[in-house]
Short mmCIF file of C-alpha atoms in Angstrom, two decimals:
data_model
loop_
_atom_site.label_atom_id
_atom_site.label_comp_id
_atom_site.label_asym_id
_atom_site.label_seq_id
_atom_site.Cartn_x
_atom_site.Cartn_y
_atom_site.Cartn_z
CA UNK S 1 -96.80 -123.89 -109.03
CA UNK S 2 -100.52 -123.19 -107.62
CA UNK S 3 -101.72 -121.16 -105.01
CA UNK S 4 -104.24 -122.53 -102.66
CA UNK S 5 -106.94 -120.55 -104.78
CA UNK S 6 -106.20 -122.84 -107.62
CA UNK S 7 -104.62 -119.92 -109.61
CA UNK S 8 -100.86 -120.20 -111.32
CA UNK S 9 -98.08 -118.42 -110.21
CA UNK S 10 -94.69 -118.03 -112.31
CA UNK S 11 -92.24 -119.72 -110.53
CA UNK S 12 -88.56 -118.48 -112.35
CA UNK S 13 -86.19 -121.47 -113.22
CA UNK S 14 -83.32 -121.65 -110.97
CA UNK S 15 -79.93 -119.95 -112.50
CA UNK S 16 -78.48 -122.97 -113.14
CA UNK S 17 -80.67 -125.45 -114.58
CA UNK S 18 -78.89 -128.75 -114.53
CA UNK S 19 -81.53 -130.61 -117.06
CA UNK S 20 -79.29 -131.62 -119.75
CA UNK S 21 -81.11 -131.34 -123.60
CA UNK S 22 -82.25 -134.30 -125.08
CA UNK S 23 -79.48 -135.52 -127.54
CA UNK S 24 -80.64 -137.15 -130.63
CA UNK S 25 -79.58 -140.53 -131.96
CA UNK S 26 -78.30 -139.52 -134.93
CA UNK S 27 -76.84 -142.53 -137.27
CA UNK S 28 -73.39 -142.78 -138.36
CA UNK S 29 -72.43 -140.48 -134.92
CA UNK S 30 -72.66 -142.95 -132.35
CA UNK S 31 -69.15 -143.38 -131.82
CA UNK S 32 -68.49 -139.48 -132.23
CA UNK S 33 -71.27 -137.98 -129.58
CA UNK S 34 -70.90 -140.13 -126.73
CA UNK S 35 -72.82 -138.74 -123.82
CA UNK S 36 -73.52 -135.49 -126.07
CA UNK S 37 -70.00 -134.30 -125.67
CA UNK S 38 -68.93 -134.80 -129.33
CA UNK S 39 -65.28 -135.34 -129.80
CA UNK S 40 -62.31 -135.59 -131.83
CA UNK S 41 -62.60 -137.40 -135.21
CA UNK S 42 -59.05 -139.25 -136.07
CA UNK S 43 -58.47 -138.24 -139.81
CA UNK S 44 -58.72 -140.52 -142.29
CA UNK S 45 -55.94 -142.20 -143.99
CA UNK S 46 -53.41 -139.63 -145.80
CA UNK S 47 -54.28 -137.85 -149.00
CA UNK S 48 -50.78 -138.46 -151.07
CA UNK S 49 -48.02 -141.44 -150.16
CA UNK S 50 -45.70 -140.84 -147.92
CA UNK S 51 -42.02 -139.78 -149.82
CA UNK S 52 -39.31 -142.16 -149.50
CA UNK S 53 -35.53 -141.53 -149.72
CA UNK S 54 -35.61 -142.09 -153.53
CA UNK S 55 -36.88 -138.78 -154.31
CA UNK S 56 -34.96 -136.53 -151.47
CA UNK S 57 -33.30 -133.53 -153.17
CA UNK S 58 -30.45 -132.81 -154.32
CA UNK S 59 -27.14 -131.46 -152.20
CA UNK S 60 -27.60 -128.19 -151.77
CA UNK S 61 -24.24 -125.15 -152.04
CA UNK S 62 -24.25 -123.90 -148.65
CA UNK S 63 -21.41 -121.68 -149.22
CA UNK S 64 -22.40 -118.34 -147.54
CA UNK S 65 -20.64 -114.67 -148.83
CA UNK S 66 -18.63 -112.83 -146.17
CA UNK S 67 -19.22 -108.95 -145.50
CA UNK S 68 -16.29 -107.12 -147.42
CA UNK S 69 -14.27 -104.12 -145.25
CA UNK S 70 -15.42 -101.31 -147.64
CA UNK S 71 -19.31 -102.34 -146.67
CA UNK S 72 -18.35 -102.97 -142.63
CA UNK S 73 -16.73 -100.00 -142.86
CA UNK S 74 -19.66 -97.64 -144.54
CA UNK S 75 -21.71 -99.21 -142.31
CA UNK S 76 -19.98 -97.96 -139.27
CA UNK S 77 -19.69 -94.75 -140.69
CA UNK S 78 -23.12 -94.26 -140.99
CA UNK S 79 -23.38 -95.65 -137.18
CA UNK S 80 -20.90 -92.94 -135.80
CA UNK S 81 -23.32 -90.25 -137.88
CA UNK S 82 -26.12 -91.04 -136.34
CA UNK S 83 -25.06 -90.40 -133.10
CA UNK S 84 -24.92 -86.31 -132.96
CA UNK S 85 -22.27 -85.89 -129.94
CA UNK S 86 -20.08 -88.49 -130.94
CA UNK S 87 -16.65 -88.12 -133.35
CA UNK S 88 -16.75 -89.77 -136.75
CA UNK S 89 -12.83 -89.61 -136.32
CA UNK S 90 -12.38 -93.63 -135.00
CA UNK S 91 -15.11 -94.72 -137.82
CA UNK S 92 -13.39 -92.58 -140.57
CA UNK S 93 -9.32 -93.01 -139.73
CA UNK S 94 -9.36 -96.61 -137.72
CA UNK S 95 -7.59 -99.22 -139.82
CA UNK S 96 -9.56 -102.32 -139.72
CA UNK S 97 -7.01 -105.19 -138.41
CA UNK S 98 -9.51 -108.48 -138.25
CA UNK S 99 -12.80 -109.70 -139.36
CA UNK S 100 -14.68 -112.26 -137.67
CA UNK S 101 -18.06 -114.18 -139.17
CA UNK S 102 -19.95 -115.29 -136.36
CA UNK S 103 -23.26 -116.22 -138.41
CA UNK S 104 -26.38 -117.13 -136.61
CA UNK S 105 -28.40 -119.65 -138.34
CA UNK S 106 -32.24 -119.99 -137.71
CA UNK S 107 -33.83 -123.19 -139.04
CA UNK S 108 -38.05 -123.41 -139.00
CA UNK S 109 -40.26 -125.90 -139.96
CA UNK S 110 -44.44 -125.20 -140.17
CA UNK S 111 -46.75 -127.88 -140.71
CA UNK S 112 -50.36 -127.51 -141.76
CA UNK S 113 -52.55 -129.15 -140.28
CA UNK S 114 -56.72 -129.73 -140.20
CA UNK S 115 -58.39 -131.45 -137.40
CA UNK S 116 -62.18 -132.18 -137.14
CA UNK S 117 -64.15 -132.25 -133.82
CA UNK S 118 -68.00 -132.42 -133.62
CA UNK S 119 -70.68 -131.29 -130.91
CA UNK S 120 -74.04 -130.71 -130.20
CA UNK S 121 -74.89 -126.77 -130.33
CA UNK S 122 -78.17 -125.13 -129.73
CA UNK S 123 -79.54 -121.93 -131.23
CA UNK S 124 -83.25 -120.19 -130.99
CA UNK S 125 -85.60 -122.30 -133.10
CA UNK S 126 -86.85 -119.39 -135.50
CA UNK S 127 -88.07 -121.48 -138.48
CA UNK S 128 -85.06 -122.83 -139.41
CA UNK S 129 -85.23 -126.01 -141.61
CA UNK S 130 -85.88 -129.71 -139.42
CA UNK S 131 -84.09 -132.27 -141.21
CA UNK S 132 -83.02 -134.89 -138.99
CA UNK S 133 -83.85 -138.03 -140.27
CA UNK S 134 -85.11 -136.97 -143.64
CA UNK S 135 -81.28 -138.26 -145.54
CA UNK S 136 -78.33 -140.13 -143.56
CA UNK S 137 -76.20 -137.72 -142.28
CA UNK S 138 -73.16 -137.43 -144.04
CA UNK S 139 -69.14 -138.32 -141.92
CA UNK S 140 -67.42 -135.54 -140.64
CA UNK S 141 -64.38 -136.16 -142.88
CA UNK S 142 -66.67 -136.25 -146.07
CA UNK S 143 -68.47 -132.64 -145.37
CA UNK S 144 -66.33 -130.31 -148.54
CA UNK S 145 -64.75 -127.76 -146.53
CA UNK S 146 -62.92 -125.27 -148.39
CA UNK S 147 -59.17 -125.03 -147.56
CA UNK S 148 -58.02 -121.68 -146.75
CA UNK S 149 -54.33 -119.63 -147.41
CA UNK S 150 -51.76 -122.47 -146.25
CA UNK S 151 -49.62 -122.20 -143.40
CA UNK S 152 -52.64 -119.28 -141.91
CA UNK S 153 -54.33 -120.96 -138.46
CA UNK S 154 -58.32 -120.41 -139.62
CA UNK S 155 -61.42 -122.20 -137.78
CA UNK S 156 -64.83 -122.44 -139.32
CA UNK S 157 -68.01 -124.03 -137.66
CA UNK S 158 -70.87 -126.19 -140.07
CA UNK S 159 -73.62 -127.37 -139.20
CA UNK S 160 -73.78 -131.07 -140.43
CA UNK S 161 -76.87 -131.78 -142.49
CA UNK S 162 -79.77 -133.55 -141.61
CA UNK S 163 -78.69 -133.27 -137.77
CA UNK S 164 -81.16 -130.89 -137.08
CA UNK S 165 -84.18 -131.29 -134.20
CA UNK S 166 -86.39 -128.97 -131.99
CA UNK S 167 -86.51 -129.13 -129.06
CA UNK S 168 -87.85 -127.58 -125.46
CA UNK S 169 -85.22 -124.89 -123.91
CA UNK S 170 -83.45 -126.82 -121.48
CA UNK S 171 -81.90 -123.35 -120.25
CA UNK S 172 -85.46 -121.78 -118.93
CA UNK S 173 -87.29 -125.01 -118.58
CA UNK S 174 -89.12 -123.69 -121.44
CA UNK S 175 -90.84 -120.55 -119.82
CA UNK S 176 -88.41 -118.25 -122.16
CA UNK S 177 -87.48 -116.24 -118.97
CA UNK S 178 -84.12 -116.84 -116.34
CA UNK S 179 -83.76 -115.25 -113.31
CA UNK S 180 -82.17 -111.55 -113.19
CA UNK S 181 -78.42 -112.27 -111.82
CA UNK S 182 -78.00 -108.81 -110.99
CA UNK S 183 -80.94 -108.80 -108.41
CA UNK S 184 -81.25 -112.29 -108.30
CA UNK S 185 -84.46 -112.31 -109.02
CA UNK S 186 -85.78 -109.89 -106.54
CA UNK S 187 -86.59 -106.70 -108.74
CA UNK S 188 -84.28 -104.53 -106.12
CA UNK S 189 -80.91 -104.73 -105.77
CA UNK S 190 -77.84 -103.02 -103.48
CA UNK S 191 -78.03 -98.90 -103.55
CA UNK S 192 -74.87 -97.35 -104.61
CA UNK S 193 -76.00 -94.31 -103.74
CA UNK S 194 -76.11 -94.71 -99.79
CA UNK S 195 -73.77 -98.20 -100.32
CA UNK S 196 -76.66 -100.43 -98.76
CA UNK S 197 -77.11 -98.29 -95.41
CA UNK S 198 -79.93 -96.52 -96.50
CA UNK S 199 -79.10 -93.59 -94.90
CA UNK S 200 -76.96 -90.18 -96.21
CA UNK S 201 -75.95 -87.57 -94.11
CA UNK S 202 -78.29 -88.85 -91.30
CA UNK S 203 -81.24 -88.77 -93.56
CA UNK S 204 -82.87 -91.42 -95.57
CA UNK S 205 -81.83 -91.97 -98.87
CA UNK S 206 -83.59 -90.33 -101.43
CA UNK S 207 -82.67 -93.17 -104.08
CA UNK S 208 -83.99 -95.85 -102.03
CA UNK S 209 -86.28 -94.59 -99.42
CA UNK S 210 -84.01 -95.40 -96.84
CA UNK S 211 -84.64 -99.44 -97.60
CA UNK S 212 -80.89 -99.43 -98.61
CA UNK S 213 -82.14 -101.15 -101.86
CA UNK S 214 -83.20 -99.59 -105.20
CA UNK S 215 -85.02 -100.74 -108.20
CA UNK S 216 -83.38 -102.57 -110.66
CA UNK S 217 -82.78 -101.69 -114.07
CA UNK S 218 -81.16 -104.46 -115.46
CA UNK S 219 -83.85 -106.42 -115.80
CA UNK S 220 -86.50 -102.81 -115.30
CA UNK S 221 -87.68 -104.54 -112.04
CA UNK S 222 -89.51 -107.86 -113.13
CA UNK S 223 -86.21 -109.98 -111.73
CA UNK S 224 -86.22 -112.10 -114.77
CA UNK S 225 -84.66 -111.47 -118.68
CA UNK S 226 -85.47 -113.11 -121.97
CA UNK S 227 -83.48 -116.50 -121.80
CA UNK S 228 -80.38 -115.96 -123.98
CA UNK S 229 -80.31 -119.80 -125.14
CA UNK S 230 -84.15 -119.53 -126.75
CA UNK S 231 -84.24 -115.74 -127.23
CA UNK S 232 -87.62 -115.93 -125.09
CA UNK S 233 -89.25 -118.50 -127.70
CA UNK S 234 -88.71 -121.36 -125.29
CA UNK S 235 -87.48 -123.60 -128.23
CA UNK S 236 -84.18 -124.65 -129.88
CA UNK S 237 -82.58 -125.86 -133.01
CA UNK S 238 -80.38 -128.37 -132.18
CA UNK S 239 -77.73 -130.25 -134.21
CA UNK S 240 -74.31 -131.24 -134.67
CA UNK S 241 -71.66 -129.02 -135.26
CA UNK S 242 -68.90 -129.71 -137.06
CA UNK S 243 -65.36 -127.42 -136.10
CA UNK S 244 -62.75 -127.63 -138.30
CA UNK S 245 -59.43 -125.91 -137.48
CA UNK S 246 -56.65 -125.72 -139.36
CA UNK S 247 -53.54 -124.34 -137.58
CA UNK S 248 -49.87 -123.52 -138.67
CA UNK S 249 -47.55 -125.55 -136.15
CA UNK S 250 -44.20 -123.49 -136.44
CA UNK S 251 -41.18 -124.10 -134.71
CA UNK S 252 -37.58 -123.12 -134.38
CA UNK S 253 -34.01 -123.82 -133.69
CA UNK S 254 -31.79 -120.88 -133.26
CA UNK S 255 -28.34 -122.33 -134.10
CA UNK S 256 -25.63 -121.14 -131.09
CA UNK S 257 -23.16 -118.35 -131.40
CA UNK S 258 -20.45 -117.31 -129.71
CA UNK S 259 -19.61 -113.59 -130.84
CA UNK S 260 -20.09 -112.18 -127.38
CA UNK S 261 -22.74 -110.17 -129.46
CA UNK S 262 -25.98 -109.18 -126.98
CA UNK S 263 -28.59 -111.71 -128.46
CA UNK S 264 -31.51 -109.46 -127.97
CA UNK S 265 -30.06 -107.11 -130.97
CA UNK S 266 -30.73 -109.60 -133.50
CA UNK S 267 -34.44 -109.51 -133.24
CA UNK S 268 -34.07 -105.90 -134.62
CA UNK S 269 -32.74 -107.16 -137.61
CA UNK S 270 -34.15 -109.78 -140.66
CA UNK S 271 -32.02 -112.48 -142.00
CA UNK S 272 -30.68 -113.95 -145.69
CA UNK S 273 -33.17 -116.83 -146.43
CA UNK S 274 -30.50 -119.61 -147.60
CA UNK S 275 -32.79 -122.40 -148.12
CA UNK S 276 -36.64 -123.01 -148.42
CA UNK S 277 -38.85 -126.18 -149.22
CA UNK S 278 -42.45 -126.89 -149.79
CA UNK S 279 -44.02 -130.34 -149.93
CA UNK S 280 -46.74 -132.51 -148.71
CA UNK S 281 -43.85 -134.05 -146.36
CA UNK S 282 -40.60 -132.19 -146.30
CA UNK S 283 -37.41 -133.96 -145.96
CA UNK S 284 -34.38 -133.17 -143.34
CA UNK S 285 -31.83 -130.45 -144.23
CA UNK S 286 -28.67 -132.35 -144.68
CA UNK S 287 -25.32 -131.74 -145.65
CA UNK S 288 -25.44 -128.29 -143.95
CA UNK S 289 -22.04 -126.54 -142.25
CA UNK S 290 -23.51 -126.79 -139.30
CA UNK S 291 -24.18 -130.33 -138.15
CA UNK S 292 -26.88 -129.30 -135.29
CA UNK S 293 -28.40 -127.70 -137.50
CA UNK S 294 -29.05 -130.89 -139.87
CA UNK S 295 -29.41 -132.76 -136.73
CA UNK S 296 -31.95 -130.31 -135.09
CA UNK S 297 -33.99 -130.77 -138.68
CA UNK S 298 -33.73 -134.53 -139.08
CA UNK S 299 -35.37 -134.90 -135.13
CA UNK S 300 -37.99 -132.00 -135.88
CA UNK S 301 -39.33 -133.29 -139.07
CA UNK S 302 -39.62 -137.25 -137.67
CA UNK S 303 -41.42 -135.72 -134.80
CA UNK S 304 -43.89 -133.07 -136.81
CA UNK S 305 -44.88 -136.03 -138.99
CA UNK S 306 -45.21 -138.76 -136.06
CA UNK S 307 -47.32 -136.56 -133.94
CA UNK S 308 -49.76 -134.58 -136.30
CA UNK S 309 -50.27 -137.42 -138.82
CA UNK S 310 -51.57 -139.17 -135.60
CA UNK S 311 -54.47 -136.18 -134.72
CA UNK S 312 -54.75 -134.05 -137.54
CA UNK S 313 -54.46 -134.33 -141.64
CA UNK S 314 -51.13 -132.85 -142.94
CA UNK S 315 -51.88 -130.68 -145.49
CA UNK S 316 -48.57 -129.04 -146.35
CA UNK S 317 -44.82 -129.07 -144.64
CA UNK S 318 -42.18 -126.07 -145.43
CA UNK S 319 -38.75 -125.48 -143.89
CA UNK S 320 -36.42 -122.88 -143.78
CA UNK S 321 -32.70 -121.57 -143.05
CA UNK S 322 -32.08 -117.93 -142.39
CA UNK S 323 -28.97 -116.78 -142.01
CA UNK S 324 -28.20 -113.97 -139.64
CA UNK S 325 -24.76 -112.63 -140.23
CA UNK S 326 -22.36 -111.66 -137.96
CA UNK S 327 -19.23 -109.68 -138.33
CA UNK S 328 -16.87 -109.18 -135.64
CA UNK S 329 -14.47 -106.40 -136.84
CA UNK S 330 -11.32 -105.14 -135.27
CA UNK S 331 -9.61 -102.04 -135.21
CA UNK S 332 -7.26 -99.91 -134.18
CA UNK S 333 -7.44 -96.46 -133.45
CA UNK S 334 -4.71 -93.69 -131.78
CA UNK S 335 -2.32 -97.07 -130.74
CA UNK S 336 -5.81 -98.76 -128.93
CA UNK S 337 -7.81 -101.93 -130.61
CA UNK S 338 -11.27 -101.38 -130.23
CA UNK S 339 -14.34 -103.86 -131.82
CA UNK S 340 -17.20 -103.54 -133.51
CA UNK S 341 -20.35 -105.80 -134.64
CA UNK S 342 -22.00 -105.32 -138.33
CA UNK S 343 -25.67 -107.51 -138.21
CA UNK S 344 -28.12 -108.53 -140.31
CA UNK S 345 -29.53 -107.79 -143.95
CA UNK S 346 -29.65 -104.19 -142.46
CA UNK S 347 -25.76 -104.13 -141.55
CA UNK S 348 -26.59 -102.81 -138.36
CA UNK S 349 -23.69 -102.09 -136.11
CA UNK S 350 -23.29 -102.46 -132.67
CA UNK S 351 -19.88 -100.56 -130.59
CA UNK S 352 -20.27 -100.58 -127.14
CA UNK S 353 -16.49 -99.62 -126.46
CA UNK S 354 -16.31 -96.57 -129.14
CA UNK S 355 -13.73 -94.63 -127.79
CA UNK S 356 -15.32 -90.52 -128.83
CA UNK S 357 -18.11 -90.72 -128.02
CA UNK S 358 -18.38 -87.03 -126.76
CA UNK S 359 -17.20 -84.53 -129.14
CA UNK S 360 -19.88 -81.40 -127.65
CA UNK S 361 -18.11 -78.18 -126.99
CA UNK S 362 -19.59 -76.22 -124.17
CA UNK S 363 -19.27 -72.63 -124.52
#
């Protein structure tokens, strides 16, 4: 802008600059950077052959151990103990009359997956290399990426080779400077001192003069900051960015049971792993007690492979049963039958109808 003089004045680029960068042409990313956006790249065809029932394994024992009444019966001793005010006399004399296994059974399959998605970035042009143009740039799916800890959700950003331009800062218009938001612009902004009124106690305010504005020191009064985008050099690097995420896609079924147990105790306690798996492409647990169990594994392994095999590369499947075990034991102590639960690899126990559980004298 010029005054009428003929001399310059700085006009500040509006906050939101809607001048969009110039995108490069890059070859062999026409059909990936569509209107600059970038996008997802569909992997290519799978690294190892998809299994076939010849080479599922074999039947597995699923036989699972029951909790003997010398270990449910420590372990409720050791309950009652724990609990100063209570009497160790219906853990220590009660004569165990029934014991019921009410297992829980978790089953969890992960998938590993990498997907690939490219777009165009921007950084402040500080003398980093040009290459656009100078080599064909290479695909997205043939950039060497190293793979990191299976089954571990990691991200890592590259900058494809040979994708790299300069170009003006499309941020600031390519003065290096954007408005102050704070003051927008204006050097002042609102006085906190005197809230905007510009007066205290009937008397001007001493932080503003009485204007009801004060000086700004976000930006130290000039209403405009270094652009962020160019770091004030009112040029960028631009090129294609290549993210490549690999994520863990985990999921459960929690087979149902019927103990009258509280569920929310069991996430205090860790389970027996009765089965694990790893492969390129697991196969469904079959043969198992439990048949929703084998059917909840046959539907969540056709639908991990279906869907990620269609948007990312599988890298590695695993499965898993845990076993959380149950015990429902009866009792009877002075003529009464009371219950009590023993859970997990811990042997927790759980007695919500102990019958001392008051044994304080009061003097």
């Amino acid at each position: 802008m010029f005054t009428p003089g003929g001399g310059a004045v700085y006009a500040p680029p509006s906050p939101n600059p809607t001048a969009p960068p110039a995108y490069g042409n890059v070859p062999g990313y026409e059909g990936f950077m569509g209107g600059g956006a970038g996008g997802y790249i569909p992997p290519p065809a799978p690294l190892h052959p998809v299994p076939t029932p010849d080479a599922q394994p074999e039947q597995i024992d699923w036989t699972i151990p029951s909790i003997t009444e010398e270990a449910a019966q420590a372990a409720f001793l050791e309950f009652a103990g724990n609990n100063c005010c209570w009497s160790k006399a219906p853990a220590k004399d009660g004569v165990i009359t029934k014991m019921e296994a009410f297992n829980t059974y978790r089953y969890r399959l992960e998938t590993f997956t990498e997907s690939r998605i490219t777009e165009w970035q921007t950084e402040a042009f500080t003398g980093q290399t040009v290459d656009v143009g100078l080599q064909p740039a290479p695909p997205p799916w043939s950039i060497q990426v190293q793979t990191p800890a299976l089954f571990k959700d990691h991200e890592e950003n590259i900058k494809v080779p040979n994708t790299s331009s300069v170009k003006g800062c499309h941020i600031c218009q390519e003065t290096g400077k954007t408005r102050c938001d704070t003051c927008s612009g204006s050097g002042k902004k609102h006085c906190h001192r005197c809230d905007g009124s510009g007066k205290r106690f009937q008397e001007d305010c001493e932080d503003c003069n009485g204007t009801g504005r004060e000086h700004c020191t976000d930006c130290s009064g000039d209403g405009l900051h270094n652009c962020e985008t160019c770091d004030g050099r009112r040029q960028v690097l631009m090129f294609i960015n290549l993210k490549v995420t690999w994520k863990n896609n985990l999921e459960d079924y929690l087979a149902q049971q019927s103990s009258g147990m509280q569920i929310e105790n069991l996430t205090s306690v860790s389970g027996k792993k009765l089965f694990h798996d790893t492969q390129y492409m697991v196969y469904p647990v079959f043969g198992f007690p439990d048949p929703n169990l084998s059917q909840a594994s046959e539907r969540m392994v056709r639908e991990h492979q279906s869907k990620f095999s269609q948007s990312a590369r599988i890298h590695q499947q695993q499965h898993a049963i845990e076993l959380i075990p149950i015990t429902k034991v009866s009792y009877k102590w002075k003529g009464d039958t009371h219950f009590f639960y023993v859970f997990g690899n811990e042997s927790k126990v759980s007695a919500d109808d102990y019958p001392a559980t008051c044994c304080c004298v009061v003097m």
